[in-house]
GROMACS .gro file of C-alpha atoms in nm:
model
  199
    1UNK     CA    1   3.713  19.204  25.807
    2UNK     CA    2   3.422  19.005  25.599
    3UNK     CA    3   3.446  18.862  25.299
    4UNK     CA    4   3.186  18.744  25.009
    5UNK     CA    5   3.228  18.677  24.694
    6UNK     CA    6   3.066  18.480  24.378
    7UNK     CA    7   3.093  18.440  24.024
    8UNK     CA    8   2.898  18.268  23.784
    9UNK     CA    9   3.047  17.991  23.582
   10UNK     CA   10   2.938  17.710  23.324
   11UNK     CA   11   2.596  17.579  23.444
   12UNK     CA   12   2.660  17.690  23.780
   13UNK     CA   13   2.726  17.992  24.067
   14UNK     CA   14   2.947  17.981  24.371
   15UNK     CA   15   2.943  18.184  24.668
   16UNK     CA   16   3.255  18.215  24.861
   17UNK     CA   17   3.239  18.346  25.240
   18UNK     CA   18   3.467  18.366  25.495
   19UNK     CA   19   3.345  18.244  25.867
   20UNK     CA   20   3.467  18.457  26.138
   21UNK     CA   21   3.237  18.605  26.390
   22UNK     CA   22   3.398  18.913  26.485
   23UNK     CA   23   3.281  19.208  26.729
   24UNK     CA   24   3.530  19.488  26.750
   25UNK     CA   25   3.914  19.298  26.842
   26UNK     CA   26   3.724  18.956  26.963
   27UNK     CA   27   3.681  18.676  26.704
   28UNK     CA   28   3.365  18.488  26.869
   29UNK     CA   29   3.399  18.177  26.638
   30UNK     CA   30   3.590  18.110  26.346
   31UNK     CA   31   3.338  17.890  26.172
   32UNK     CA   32   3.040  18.081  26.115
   33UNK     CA   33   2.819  18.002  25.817
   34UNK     CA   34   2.723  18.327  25.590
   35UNK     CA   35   2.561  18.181  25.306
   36UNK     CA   36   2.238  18.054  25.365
   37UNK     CA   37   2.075  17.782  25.114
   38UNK     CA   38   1.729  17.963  25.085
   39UNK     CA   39   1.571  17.720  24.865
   40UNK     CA   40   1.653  17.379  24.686
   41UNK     CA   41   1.786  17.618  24.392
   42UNK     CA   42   1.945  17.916  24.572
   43UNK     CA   43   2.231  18.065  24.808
   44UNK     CA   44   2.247  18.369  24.997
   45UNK     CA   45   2.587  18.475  25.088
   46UNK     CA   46   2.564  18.795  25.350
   47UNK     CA   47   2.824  19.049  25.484
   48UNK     CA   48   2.723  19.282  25.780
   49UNK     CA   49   2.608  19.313  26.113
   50UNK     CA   50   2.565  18.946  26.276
   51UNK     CA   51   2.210  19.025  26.391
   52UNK     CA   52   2.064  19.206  26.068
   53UNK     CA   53   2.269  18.914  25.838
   54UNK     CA   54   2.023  18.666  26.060
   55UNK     CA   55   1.731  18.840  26.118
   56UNK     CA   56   1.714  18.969  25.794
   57UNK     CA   57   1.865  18.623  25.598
   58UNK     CA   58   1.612  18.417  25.793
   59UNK     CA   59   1.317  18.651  25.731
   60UNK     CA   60   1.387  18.634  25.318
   61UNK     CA   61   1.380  18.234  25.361
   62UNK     CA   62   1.087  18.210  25.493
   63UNK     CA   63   0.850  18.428  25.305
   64UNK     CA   64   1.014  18.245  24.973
   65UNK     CA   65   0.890  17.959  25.138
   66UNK     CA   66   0.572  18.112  25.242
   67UNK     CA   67   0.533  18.190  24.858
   68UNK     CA   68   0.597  17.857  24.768
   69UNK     CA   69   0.343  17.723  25.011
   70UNK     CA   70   0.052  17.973  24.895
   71UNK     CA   71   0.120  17.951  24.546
   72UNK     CA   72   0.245  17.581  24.447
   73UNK     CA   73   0.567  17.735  24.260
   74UNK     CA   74   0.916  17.839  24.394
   75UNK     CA   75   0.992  18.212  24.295
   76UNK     CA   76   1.255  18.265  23.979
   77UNK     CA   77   1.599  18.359  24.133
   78UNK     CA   78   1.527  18.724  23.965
   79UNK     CA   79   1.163  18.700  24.133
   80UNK     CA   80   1.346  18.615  24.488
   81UNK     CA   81   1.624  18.913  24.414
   82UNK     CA   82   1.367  19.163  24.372
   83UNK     CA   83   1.166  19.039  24.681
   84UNK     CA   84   1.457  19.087  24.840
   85UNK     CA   85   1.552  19.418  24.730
   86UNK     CA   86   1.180  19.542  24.801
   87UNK     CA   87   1.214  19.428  25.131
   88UNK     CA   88   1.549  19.626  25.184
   89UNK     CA   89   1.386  19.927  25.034
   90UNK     CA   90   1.104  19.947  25.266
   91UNK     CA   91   1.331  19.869  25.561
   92UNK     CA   92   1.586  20.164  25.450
   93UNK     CA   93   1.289  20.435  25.549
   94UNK     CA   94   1.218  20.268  25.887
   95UNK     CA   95   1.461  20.070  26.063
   96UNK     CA   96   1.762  19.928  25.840
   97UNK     CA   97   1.974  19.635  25.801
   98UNK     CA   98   2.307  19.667  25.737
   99UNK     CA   99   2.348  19.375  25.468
  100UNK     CA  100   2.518  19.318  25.199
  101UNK     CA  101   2.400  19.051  24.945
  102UNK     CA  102   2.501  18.812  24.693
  103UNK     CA  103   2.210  18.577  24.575
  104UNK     CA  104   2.276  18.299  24.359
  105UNK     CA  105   2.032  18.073  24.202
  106UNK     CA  106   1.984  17.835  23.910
  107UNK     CA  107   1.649  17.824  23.710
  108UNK     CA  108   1.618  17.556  23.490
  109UNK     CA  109   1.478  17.778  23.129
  110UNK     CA  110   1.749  18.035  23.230
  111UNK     CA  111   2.049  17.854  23.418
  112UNK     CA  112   2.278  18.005  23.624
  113UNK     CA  113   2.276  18.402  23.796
  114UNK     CA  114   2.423  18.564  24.064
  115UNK     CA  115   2.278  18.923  24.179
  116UNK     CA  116   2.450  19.204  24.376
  117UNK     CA  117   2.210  19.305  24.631
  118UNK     CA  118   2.361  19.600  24.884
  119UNK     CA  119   2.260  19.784  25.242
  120UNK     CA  120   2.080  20.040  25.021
  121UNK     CA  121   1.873  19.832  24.803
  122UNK     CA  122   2.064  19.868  24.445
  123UNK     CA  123   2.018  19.581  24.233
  124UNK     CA  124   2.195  19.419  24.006
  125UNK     CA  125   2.280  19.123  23.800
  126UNK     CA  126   2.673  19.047  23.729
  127UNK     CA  127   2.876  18.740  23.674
  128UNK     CA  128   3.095  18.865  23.951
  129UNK     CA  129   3.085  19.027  24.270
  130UNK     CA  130   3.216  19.098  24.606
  131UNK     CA  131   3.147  19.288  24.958
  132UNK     CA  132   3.414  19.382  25.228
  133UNK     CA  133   3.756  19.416  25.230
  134UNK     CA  134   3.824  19.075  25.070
  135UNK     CA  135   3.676  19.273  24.756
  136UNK     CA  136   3.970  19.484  24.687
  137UNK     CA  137   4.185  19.165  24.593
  138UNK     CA  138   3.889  18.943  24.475
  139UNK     CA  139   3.776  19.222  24.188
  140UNK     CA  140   4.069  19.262  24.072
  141UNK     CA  141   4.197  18.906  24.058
  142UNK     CA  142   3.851  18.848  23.907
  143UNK     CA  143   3.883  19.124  23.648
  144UNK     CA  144   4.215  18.974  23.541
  145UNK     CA  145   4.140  18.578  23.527
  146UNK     CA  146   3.745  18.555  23.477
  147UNK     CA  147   3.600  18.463  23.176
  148UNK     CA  148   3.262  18.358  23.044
  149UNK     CA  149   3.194  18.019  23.058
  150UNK     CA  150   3.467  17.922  23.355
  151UNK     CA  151   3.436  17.531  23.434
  152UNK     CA  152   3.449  17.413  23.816
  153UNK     CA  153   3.765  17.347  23.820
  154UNK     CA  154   3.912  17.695  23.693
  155UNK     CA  155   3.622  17.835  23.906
  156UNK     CA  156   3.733  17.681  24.210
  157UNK     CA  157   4.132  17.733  24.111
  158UNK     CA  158   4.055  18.103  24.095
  159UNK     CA  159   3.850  18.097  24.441
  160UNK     CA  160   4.132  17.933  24.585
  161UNK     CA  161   4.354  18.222  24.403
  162UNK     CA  162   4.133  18.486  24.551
  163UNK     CA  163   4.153  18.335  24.923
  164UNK     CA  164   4.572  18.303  24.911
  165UNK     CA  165   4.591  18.660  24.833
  166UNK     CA  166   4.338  18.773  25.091
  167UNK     CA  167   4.508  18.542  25.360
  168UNK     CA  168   4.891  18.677  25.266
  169UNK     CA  169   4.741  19.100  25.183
  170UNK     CA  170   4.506  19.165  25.435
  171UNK     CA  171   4.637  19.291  25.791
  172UNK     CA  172   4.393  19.102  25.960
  173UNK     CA  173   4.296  18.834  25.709
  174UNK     CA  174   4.006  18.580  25.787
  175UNK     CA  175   4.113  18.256  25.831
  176UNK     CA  176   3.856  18.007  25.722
  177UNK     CA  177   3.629  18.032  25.370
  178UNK     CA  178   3.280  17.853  25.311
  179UNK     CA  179   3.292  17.745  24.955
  180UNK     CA  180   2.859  17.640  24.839
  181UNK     CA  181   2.806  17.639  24.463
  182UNK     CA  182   2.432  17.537  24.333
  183UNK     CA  183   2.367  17.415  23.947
  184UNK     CA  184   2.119  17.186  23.838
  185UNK     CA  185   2.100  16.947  24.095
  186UNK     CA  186   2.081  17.221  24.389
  187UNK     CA  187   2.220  17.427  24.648
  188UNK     CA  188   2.519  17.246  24.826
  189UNK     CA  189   2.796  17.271  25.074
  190UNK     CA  190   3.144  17.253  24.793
  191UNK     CA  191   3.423  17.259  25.017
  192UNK     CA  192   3.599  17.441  25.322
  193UNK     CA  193   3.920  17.639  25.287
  194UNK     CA  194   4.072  17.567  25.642
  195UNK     CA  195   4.382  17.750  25.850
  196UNK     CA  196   4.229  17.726  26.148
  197UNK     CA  197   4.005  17.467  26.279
  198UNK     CA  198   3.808  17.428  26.598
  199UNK     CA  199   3.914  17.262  26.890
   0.00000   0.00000   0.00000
């Protein structure tokens, strides 16, 4: 039952996941990070199987790295989101991962954007997005209280909106949530939204 979502607010984007590691009725771990901070400037938040979300998550770091390295210059968040679609493309006609992506990233001539990456390689850029079935009640609790421009606080306030009505709607409702946002200063841990911790 996974969970991301993101919006896009004043000067910044957040990425909201939820952290359970499940395989069929087991729960592994209940504090498993799914967005990955894949440069000083950008998040990756992931939904789908636990070994393509890795595999696949930790191959896109490191060739934006690997570009950095060659080239002197870290890739635009657009430049990394179609890297990252290519790479899903090409994949989709050999041996596919099932991912779902949001990638958020701040550039400092453009600001803030958040792109909607899928398993099938569409592409494209929103304000607001989710994957799983968290999405049902994050879209439309989105649709109804997002607006251009949010500050962190309403952001956050409507995160924490979005993760009550997951928790009390959804039959089998993930317990913990990852909160990263990145801005101007860079990619960060925000907060953790906690029911259950580990012993």
């Amino acid at each position: 039952m996974e969970c991301v979502f993101g919006l896009v607010g004043d000067g910044f984007a957040v990425i909201v996941a939820d952290t359970s590691a499940v395989h069929s009725i087991l729960v592994h771990k209940s504090n498993e990070d799914k967005i990955m901070i894949l440069d000083s400037h950008k998040l990756l938040g992931v939904s789908g199987e636990a070994g393509d979300r890795a595999q696949f998550t930790e191959y896109i770091q490191k060739n934006v790295h690997l570009y950095q390295f060659r080239n002197g210059i870290a890739l635009t968040t657009a430049a990394a989101a179609n890297f990252t679609r290519g790479e899903l493309a090409t994949a989709l006609r050999k041996n596919p991962y099932f991912v779902n992506i949001l990638l958020a990233g701040y550039d400092k001539d453009i600001g803030p954007s958040l792109y909607y990456i899928d398993y099938i390689a569409t592409l494209h850029k929103i304000d607001k997005g989710a994957f799983g079935y968290g999405s049902y009640f994050a879209l439309s609790l989105m649709d109804r209280h997002y607006h251009s421009g949010m500050s962190l606080a309403e952001a956050i306030d409507l995160v924490d909106k979005i993760i009550a009505e997951i928790r009390s709607r959804l039959v089998v409702a993930p317990p913990n949530f990852l909160i990263k946002i990145v801005d101007k200063d860079g990619a960060k841990e925000f907060a953790w939204r906690e029911s259950i911790s580990q012993a």
